[in-house]
CSV table of N, CA and C in Angstrom, one decimal:
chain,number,residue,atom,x,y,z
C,647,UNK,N,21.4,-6.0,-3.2
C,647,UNK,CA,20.1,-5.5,-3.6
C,647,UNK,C,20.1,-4.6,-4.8
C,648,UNK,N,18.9,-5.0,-5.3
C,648,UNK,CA,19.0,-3.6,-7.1
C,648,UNK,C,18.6,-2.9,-6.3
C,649,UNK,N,18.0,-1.2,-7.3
C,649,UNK,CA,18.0,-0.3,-6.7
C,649,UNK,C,16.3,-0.7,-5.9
C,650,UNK,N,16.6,0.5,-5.0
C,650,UNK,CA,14.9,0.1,-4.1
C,650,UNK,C,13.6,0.2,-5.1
C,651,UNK,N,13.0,-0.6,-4.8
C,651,UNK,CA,11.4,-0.1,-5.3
C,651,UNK,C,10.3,0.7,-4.5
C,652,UNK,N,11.1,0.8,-3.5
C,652,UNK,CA,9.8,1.8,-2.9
C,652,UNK,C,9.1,2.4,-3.5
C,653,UNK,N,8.0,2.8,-3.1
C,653,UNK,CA,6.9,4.1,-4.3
C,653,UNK,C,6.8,3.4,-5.4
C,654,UNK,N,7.3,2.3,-5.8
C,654,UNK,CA,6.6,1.9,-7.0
C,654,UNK,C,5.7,0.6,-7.3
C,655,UNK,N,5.4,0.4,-8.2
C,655,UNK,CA,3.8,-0.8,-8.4
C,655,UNK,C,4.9,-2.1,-9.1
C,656,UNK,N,4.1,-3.1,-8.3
C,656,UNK,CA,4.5,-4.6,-9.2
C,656,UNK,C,3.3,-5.4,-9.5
C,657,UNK,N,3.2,-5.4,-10.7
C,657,UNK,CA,1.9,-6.0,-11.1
C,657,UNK,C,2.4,-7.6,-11.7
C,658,UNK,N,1.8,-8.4,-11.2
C,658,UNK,CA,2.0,-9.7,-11.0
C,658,UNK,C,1.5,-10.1,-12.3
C,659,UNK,N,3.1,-10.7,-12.6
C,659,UNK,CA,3.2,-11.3,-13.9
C,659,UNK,C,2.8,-12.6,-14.4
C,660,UNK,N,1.7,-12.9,-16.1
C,660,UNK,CA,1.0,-14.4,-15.7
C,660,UNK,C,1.7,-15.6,-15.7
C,661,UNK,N,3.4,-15.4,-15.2
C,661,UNK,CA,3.8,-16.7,-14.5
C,661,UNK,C,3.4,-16.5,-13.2
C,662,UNK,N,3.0,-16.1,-12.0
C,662,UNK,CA,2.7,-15.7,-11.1
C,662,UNK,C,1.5,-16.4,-10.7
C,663,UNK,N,1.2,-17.8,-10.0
C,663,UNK,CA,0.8,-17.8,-9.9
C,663,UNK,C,-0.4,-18.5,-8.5
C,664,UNK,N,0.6,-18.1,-7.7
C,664,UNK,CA,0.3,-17.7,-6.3
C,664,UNK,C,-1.0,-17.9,-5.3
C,665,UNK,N,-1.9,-17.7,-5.3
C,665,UNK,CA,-3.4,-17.6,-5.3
C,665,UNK,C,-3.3,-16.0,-4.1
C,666,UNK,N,-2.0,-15.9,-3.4
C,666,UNK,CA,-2.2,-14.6,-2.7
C,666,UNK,C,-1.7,-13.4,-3.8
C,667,UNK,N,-1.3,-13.6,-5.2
C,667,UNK,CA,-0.8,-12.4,-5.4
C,667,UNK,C,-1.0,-12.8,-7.1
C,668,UNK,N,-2.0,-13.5,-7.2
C,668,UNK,CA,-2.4,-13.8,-8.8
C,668,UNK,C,-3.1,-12.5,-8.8
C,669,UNK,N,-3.1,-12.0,-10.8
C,669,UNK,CA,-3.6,-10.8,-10.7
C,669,UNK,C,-3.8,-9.4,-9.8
C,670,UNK,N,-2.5,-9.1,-9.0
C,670,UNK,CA,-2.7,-8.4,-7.9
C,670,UNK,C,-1.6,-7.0,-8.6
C,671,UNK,N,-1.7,-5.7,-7.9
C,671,UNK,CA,-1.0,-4.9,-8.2
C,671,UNK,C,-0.9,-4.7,-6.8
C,672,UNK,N,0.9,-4.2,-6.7
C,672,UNK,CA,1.4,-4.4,-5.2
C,672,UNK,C,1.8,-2.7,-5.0
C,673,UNK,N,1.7,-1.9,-4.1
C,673,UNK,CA,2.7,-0.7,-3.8
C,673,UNK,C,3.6,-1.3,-2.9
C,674,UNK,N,5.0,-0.9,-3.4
C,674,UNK,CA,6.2,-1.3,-2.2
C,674,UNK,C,6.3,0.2,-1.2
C,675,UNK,N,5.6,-0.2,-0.4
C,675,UNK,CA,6.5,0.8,0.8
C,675,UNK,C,7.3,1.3,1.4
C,676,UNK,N,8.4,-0.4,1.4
C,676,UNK,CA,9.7,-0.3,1.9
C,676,UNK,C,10.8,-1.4,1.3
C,677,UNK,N,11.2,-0.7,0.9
C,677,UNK,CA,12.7,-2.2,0.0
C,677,UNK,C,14.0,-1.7,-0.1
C,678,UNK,N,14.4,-2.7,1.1
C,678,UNK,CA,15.7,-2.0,1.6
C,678,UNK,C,16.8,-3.7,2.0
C,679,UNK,N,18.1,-3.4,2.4
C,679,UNK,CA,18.7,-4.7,2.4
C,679,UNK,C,17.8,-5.8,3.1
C,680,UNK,N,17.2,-5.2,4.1
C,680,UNK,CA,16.6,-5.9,4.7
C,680,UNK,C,15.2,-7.0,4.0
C,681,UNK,N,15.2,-6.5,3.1
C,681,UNK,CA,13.7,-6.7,2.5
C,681,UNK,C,12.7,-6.5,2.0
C,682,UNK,N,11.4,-6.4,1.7
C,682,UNK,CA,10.5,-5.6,1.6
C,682,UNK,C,8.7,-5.8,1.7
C,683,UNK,N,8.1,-4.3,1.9
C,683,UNK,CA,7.2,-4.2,2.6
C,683,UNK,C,6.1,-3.8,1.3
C,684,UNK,N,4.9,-4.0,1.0
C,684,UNK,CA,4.2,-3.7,0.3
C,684,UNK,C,2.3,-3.8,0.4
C,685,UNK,N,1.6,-3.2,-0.2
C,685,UNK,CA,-0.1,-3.2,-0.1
C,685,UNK,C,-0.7,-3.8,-1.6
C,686,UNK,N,-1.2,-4.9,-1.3
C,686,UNK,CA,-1.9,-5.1,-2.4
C,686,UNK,C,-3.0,-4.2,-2.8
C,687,UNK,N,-3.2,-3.3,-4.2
C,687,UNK,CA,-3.9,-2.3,-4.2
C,687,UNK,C,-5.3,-2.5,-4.8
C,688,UNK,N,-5.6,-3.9,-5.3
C,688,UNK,CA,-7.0,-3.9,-6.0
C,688,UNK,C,-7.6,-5.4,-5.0
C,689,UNK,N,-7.6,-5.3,-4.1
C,689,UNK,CA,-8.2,-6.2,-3.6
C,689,UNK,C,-9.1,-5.9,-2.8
C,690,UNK,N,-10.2,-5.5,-3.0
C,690,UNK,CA,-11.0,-4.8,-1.5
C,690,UNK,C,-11.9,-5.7,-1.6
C,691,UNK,N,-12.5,-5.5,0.2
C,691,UNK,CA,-13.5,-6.2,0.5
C,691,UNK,C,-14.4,-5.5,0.6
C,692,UNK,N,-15.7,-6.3,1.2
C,692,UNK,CA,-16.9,-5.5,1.7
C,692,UNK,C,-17.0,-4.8,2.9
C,693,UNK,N,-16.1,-5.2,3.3
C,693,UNK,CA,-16.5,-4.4,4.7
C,693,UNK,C,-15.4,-3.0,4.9
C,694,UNK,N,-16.8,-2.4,5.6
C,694,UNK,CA,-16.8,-1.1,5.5
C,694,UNK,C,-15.6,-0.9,6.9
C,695,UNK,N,-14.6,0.2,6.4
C,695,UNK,CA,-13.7,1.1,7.6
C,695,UNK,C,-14.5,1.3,8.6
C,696,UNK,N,-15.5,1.9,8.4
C,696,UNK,CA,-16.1,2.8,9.2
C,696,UNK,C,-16.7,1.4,10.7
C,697,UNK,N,-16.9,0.1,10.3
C,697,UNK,CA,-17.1,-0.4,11.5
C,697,UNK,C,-16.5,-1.3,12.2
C,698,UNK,N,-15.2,-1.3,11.5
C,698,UNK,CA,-13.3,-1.2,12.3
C,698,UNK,C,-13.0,-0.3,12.8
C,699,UNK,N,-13.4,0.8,12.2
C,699,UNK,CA,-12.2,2.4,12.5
C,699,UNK,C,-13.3,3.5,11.8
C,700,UNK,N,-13.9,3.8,13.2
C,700,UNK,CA,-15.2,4.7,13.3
C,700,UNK,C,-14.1,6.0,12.8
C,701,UNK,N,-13.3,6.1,13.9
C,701,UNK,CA,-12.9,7.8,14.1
C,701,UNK,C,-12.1,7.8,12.5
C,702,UNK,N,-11.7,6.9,11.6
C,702,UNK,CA,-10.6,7.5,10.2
C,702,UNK,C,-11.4,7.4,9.3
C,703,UNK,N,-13.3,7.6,9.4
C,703,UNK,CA,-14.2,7.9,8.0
C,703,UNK,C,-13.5,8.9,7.2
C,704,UNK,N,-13.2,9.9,7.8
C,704,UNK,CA,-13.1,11.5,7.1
C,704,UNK,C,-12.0,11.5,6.1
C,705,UNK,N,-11.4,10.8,6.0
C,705,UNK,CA,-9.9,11.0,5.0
C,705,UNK,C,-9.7,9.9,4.2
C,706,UNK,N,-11.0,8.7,4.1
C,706,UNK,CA,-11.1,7.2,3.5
C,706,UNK,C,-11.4,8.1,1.9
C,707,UNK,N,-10.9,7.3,1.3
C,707,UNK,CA,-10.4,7.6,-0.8
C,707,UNK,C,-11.6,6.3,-0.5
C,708,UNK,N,-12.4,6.6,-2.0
C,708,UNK,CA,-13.5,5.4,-2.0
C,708,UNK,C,-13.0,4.3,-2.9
C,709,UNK,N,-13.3,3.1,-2.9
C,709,UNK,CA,-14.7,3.0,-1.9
C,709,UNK,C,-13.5,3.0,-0.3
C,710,UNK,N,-14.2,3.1,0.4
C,710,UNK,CA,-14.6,3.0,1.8
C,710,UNK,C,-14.0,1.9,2.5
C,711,UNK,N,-14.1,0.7,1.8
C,711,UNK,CA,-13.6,-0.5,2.8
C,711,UNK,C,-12.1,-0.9,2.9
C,712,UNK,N,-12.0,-2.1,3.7
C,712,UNK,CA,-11.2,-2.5,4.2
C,712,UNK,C,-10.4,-3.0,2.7
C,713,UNK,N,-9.2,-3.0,2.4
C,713,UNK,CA,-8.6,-4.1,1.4
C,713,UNK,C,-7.7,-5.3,1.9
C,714,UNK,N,-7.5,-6.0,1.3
C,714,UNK,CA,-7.1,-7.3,1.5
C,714,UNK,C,-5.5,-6.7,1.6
C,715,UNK,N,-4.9,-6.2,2.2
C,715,UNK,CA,-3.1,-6.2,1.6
C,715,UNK,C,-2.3,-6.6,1.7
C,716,UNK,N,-2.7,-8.2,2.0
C,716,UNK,CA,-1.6,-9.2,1.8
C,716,UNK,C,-1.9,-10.1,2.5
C,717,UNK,N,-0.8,-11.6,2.4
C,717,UNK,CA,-1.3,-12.4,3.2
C,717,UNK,C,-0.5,-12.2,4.5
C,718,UNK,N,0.8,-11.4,4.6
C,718,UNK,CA,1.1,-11.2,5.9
C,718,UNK,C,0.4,-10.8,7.5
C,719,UNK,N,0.4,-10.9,8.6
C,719,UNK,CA,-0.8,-11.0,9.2
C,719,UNK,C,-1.9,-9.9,8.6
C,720,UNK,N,-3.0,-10.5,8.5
C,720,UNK,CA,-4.3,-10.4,7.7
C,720,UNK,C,-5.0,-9.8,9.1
C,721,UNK,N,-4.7,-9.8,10.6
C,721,UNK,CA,-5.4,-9.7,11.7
C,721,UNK,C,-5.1,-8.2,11.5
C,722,UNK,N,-4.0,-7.9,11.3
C,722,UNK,CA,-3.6,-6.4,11.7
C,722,UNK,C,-4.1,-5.4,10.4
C,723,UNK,N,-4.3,-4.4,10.8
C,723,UNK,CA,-4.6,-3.1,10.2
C,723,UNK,C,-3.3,-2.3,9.6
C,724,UNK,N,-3.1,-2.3,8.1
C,724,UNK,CA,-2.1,-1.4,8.2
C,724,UNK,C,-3.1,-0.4,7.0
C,725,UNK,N,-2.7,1.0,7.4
C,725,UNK,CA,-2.9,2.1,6.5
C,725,UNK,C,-1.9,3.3,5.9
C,726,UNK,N,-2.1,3.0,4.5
C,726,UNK,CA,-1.5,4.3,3.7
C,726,UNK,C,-2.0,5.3,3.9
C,727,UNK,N,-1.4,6.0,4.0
C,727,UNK,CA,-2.0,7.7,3.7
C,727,UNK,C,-1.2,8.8,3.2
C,728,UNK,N,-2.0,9.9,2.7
C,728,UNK,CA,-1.4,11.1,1.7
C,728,UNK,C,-1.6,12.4,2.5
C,729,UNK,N,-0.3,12.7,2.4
C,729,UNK,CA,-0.6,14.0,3.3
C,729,UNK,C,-1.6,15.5,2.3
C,730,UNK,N,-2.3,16.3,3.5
C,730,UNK,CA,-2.2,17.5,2.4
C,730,UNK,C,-1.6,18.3,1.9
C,731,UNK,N,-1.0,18.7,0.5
C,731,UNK,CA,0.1,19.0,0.4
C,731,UNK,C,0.5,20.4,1.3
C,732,UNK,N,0.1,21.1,2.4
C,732,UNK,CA,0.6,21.8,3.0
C,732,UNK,C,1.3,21.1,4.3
C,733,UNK,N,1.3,20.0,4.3
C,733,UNK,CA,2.3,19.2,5.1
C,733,UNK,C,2.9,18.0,4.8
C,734,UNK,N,3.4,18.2,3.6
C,734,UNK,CA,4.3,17.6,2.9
C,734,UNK,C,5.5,17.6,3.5
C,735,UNK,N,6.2,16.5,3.6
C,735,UNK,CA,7.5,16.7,3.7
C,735,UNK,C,7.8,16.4,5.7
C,736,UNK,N,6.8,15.5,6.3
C,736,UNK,CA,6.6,15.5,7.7
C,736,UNK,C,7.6,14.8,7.7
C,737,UNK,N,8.1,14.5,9.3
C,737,UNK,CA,9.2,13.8,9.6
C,737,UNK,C,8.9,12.8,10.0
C,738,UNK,N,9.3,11.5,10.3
C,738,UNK,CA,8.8,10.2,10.8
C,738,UNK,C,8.7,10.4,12.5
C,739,UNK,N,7.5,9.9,12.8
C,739,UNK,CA,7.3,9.5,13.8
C,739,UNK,C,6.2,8.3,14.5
C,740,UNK,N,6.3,8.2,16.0
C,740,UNK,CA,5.1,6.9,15.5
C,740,UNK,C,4.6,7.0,15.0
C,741,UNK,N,3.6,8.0,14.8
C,741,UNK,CA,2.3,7.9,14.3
C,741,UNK,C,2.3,7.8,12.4
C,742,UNK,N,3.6,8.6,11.7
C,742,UNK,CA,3.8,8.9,10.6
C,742,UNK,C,5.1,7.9,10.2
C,743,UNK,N,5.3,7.2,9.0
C,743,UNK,CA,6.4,6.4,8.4
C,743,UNK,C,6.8,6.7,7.1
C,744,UNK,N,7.0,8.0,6.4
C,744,UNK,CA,7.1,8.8,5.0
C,744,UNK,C,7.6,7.8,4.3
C,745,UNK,N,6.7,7.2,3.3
C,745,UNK,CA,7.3,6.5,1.7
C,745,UNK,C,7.5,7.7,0.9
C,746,UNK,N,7.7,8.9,0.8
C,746,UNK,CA,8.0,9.8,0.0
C,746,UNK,C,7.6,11.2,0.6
C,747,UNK,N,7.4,12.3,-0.2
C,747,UNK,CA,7.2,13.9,0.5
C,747,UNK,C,5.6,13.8,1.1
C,748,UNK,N,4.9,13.0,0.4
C,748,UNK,CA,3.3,13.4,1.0
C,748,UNK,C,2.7,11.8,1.2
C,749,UNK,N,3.3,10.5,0.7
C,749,UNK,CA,2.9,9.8,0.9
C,749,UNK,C,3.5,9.0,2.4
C,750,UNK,N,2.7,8.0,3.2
C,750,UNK,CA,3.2,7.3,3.9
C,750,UNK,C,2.6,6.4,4.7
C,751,UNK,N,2.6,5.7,5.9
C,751,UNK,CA,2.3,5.0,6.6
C,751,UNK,C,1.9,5.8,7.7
C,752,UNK,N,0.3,5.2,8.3
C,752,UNK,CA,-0.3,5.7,9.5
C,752,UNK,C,-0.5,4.6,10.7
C,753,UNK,N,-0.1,5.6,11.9
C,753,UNK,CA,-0.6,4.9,13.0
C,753,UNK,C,-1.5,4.3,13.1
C,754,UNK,N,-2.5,3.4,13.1
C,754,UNK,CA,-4.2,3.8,13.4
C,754,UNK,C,-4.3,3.7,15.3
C,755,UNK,N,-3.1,3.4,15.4
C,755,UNK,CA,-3.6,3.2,17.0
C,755,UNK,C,-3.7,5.1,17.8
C,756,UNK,N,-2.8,6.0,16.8
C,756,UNK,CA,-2.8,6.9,17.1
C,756,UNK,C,-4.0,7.8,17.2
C,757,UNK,N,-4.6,8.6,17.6
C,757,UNK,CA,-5.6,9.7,17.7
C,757,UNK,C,-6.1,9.9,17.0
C,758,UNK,N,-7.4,9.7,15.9
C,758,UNK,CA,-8.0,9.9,14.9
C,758,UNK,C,-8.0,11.3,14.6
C,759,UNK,N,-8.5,11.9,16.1
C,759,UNK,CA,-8.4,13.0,15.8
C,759,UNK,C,-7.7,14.3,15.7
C,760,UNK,N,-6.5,13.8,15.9
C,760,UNK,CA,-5.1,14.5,15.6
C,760,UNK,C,-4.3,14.1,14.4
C,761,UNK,N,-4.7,13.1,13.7
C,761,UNK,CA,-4.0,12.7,12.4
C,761,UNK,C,-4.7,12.8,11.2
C,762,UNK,N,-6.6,12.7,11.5
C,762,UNK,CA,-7.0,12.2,9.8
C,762,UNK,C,-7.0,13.8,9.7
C,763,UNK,N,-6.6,15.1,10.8
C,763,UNK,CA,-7.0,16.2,9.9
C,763,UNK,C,-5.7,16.7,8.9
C,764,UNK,N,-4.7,15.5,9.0
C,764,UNK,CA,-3.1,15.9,8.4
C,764,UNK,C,-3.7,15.3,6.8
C,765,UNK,N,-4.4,14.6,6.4
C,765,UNK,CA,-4.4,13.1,5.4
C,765,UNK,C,-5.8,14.2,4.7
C,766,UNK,N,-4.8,14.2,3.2
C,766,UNK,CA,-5.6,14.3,1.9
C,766,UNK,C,-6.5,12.8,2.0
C,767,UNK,N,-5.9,12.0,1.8
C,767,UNK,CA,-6.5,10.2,1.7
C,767,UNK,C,-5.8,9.3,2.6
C,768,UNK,N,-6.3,8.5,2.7
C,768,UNK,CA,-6.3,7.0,3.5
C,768,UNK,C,-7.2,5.8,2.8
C,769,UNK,N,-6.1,4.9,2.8
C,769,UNK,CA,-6.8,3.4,2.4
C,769,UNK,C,-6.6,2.3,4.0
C,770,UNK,N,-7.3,2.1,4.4
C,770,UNK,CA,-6.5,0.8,5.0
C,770,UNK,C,-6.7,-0.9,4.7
C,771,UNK,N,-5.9,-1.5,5.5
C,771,UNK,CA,-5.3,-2.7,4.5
C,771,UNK,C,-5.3,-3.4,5.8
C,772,UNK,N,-6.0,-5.1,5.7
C,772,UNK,CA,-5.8,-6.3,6.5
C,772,UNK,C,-4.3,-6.7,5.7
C,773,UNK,N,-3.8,-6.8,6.8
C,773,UNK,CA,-2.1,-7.4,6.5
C,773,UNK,C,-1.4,-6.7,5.4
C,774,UNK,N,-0.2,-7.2,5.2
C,774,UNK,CA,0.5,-6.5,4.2
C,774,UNK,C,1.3,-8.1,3.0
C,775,UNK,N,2.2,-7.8,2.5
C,775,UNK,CA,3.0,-8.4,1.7
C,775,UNK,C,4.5,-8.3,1.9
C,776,UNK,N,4.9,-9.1,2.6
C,776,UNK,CA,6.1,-9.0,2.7
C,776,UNK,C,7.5,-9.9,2.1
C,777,UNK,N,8.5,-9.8,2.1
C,777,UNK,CA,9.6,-10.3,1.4
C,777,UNK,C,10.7,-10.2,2.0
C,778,UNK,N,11.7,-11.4,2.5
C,778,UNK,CA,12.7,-11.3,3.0
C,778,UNK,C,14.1,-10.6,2.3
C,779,UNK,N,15.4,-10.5,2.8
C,779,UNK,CA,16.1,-10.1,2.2
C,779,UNK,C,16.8,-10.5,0.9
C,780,UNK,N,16.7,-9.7,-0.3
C,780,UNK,CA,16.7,-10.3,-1.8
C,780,UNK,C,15.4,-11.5,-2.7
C,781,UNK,N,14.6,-11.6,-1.6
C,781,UNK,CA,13.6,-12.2,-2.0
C,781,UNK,C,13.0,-11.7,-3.3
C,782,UNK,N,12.5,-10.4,-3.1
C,782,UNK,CA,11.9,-9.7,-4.3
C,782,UNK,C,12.5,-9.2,-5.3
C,783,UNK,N,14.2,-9.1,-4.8
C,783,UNK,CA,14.8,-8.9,-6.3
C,783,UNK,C,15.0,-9.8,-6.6
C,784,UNK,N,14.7,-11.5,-6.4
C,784,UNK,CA,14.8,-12.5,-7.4
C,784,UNK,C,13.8,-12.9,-7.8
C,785,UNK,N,12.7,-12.6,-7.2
C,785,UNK,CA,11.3,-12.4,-8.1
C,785,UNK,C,10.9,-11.5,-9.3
C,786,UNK,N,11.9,-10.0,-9.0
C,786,UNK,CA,11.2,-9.6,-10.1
C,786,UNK,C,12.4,-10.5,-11.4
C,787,UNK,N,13.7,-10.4,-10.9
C,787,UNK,CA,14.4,-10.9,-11.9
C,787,UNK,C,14.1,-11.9,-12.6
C,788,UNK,N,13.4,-12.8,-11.6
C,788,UNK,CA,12.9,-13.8,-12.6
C,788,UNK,C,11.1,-13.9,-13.3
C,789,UNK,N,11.0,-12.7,-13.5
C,789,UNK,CA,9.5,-12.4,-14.0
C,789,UNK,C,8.2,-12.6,-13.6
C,790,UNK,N,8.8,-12.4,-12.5
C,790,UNK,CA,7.2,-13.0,-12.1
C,790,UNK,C,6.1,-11.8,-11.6
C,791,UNK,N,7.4,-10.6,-11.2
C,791,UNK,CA,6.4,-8.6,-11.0
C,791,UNK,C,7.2,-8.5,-12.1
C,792,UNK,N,6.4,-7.2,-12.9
C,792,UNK,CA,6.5,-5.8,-13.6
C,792,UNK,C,6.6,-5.0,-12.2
C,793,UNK,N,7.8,-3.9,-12.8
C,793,UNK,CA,8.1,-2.9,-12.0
C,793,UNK,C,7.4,-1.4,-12.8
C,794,UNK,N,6.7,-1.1,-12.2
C,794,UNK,CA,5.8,0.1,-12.7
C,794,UNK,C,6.3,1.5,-12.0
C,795,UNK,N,5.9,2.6,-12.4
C,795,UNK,CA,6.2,3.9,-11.8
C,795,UNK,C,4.4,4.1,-11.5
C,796,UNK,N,4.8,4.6,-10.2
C,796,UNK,CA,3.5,4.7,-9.5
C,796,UNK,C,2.8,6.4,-9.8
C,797,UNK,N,1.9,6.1,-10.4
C,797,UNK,CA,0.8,7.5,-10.4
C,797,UNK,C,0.6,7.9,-8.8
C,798,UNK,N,0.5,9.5,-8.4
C,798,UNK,CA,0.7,9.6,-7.0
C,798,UNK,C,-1.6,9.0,-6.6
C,799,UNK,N,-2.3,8.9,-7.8
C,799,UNK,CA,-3.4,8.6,-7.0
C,799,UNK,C,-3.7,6.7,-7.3
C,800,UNK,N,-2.5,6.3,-7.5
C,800,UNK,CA,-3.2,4.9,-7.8
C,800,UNK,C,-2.7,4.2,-6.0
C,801,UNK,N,-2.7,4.7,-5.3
C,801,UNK,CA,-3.0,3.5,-3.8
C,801,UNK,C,-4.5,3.7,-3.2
C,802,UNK,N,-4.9,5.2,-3.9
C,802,UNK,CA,-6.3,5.8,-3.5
C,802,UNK,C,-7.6,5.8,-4.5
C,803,UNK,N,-7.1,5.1,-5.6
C,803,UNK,CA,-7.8,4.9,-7.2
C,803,UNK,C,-9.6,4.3,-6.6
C,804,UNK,N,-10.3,5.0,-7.2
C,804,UNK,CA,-11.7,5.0,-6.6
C,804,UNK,C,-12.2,3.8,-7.3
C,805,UNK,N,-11.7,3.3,-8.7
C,805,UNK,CA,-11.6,2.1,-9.2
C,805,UNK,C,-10.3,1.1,-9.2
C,806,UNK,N,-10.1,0.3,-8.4
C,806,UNK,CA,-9.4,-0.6,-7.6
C,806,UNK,C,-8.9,-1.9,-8.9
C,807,UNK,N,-10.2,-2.4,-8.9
C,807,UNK,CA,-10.8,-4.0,-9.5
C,807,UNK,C,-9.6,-3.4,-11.2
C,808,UNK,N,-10.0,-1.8,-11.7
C,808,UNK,CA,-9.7,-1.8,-13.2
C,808,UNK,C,-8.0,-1.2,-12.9
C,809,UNK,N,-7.5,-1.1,-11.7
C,809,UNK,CA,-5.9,-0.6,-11.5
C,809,UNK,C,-4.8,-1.4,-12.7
C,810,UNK,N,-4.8,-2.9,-12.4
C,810,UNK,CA,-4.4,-3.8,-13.3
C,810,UNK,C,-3.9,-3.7,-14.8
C,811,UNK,N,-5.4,-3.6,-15.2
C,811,UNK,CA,-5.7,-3.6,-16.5
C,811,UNK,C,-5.1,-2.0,-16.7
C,812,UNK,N,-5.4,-1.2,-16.6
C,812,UNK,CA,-4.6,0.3,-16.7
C,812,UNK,C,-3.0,0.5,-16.2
């Protein structure tokens, strides 16, 4: 494996041409020997969180809805979230999966109301993007992602559609 990409953006390069990951910018969550985990970040839909997941309005970064993040199961709900920075630095547990000091993965099966009051932001995401082991390092090597350094507000970017292009 190269070194991990975690925390960082792959913006799909125009050999890339995929129909699940044409023009798409990816956050990797997790890339490790095993593989890797990531959120497509400018794909959103219309439909609104709030009539999937009443109780996690309060901590939704706008817009508001659901995004596409990946074609991996599309049924399941996965959500990023940012801690406030006065609980930075939490430890993993179910409900929490730290990509970094304030960023990470949320439960949603967990307690709304014991978690959205920890979350500066929240996106959530139908499915994810996944990659077996070495998969993605022979993708990027063979040009098909840009490996980007991730701004800490571009998973919660209130303009999604223009992430790409910037």
């Amino acid at each position: 494996m190269e070194a991990s990409l975690t925390g960082r953006l792959l913006v799909a390069g125009a050999r890339l041409v995929d129909p699940n990951f044409m023009r798409t910018v990816v956050f990797i969550c997790r890339h490790d020997d095993d593989g890797a985990l990531g959120v497509i970040l400018n794909r959103p839909t219309g439909m609104p969180v709030a009539d999937a997941l009443p109780g996690w309005v309060e901590p939704l970064a706008a817009p508001s809805v659901v995004f596409l993040g990946g074609p991996v199961q599309p049924e399941m709900a996965v959500a990023l979230g940012r801690l406030l920075p006065e609980r930075a630095g939490r430890a993993e547990s179910d409900e929490w999966t730290p990509i970094d000091e304030r960023l990470g993965l949320v439960n949603l099966s967990a307690s709304p109301a014991d978690e959205a009051g920890a979350l500066e932001s929240l996106r959530v995401f139908a499915g994810y993007a996944g990659w077996g082991a070495g998969q993605l390092d022979f993708e990027v090597s063979s040009g098909d992602w840009w490996v980007l350094p991730a701004d800490p507000d571009d998973p919660f970017t209130s303009d999604p559609e223009g992430l790409r292009r910037r």
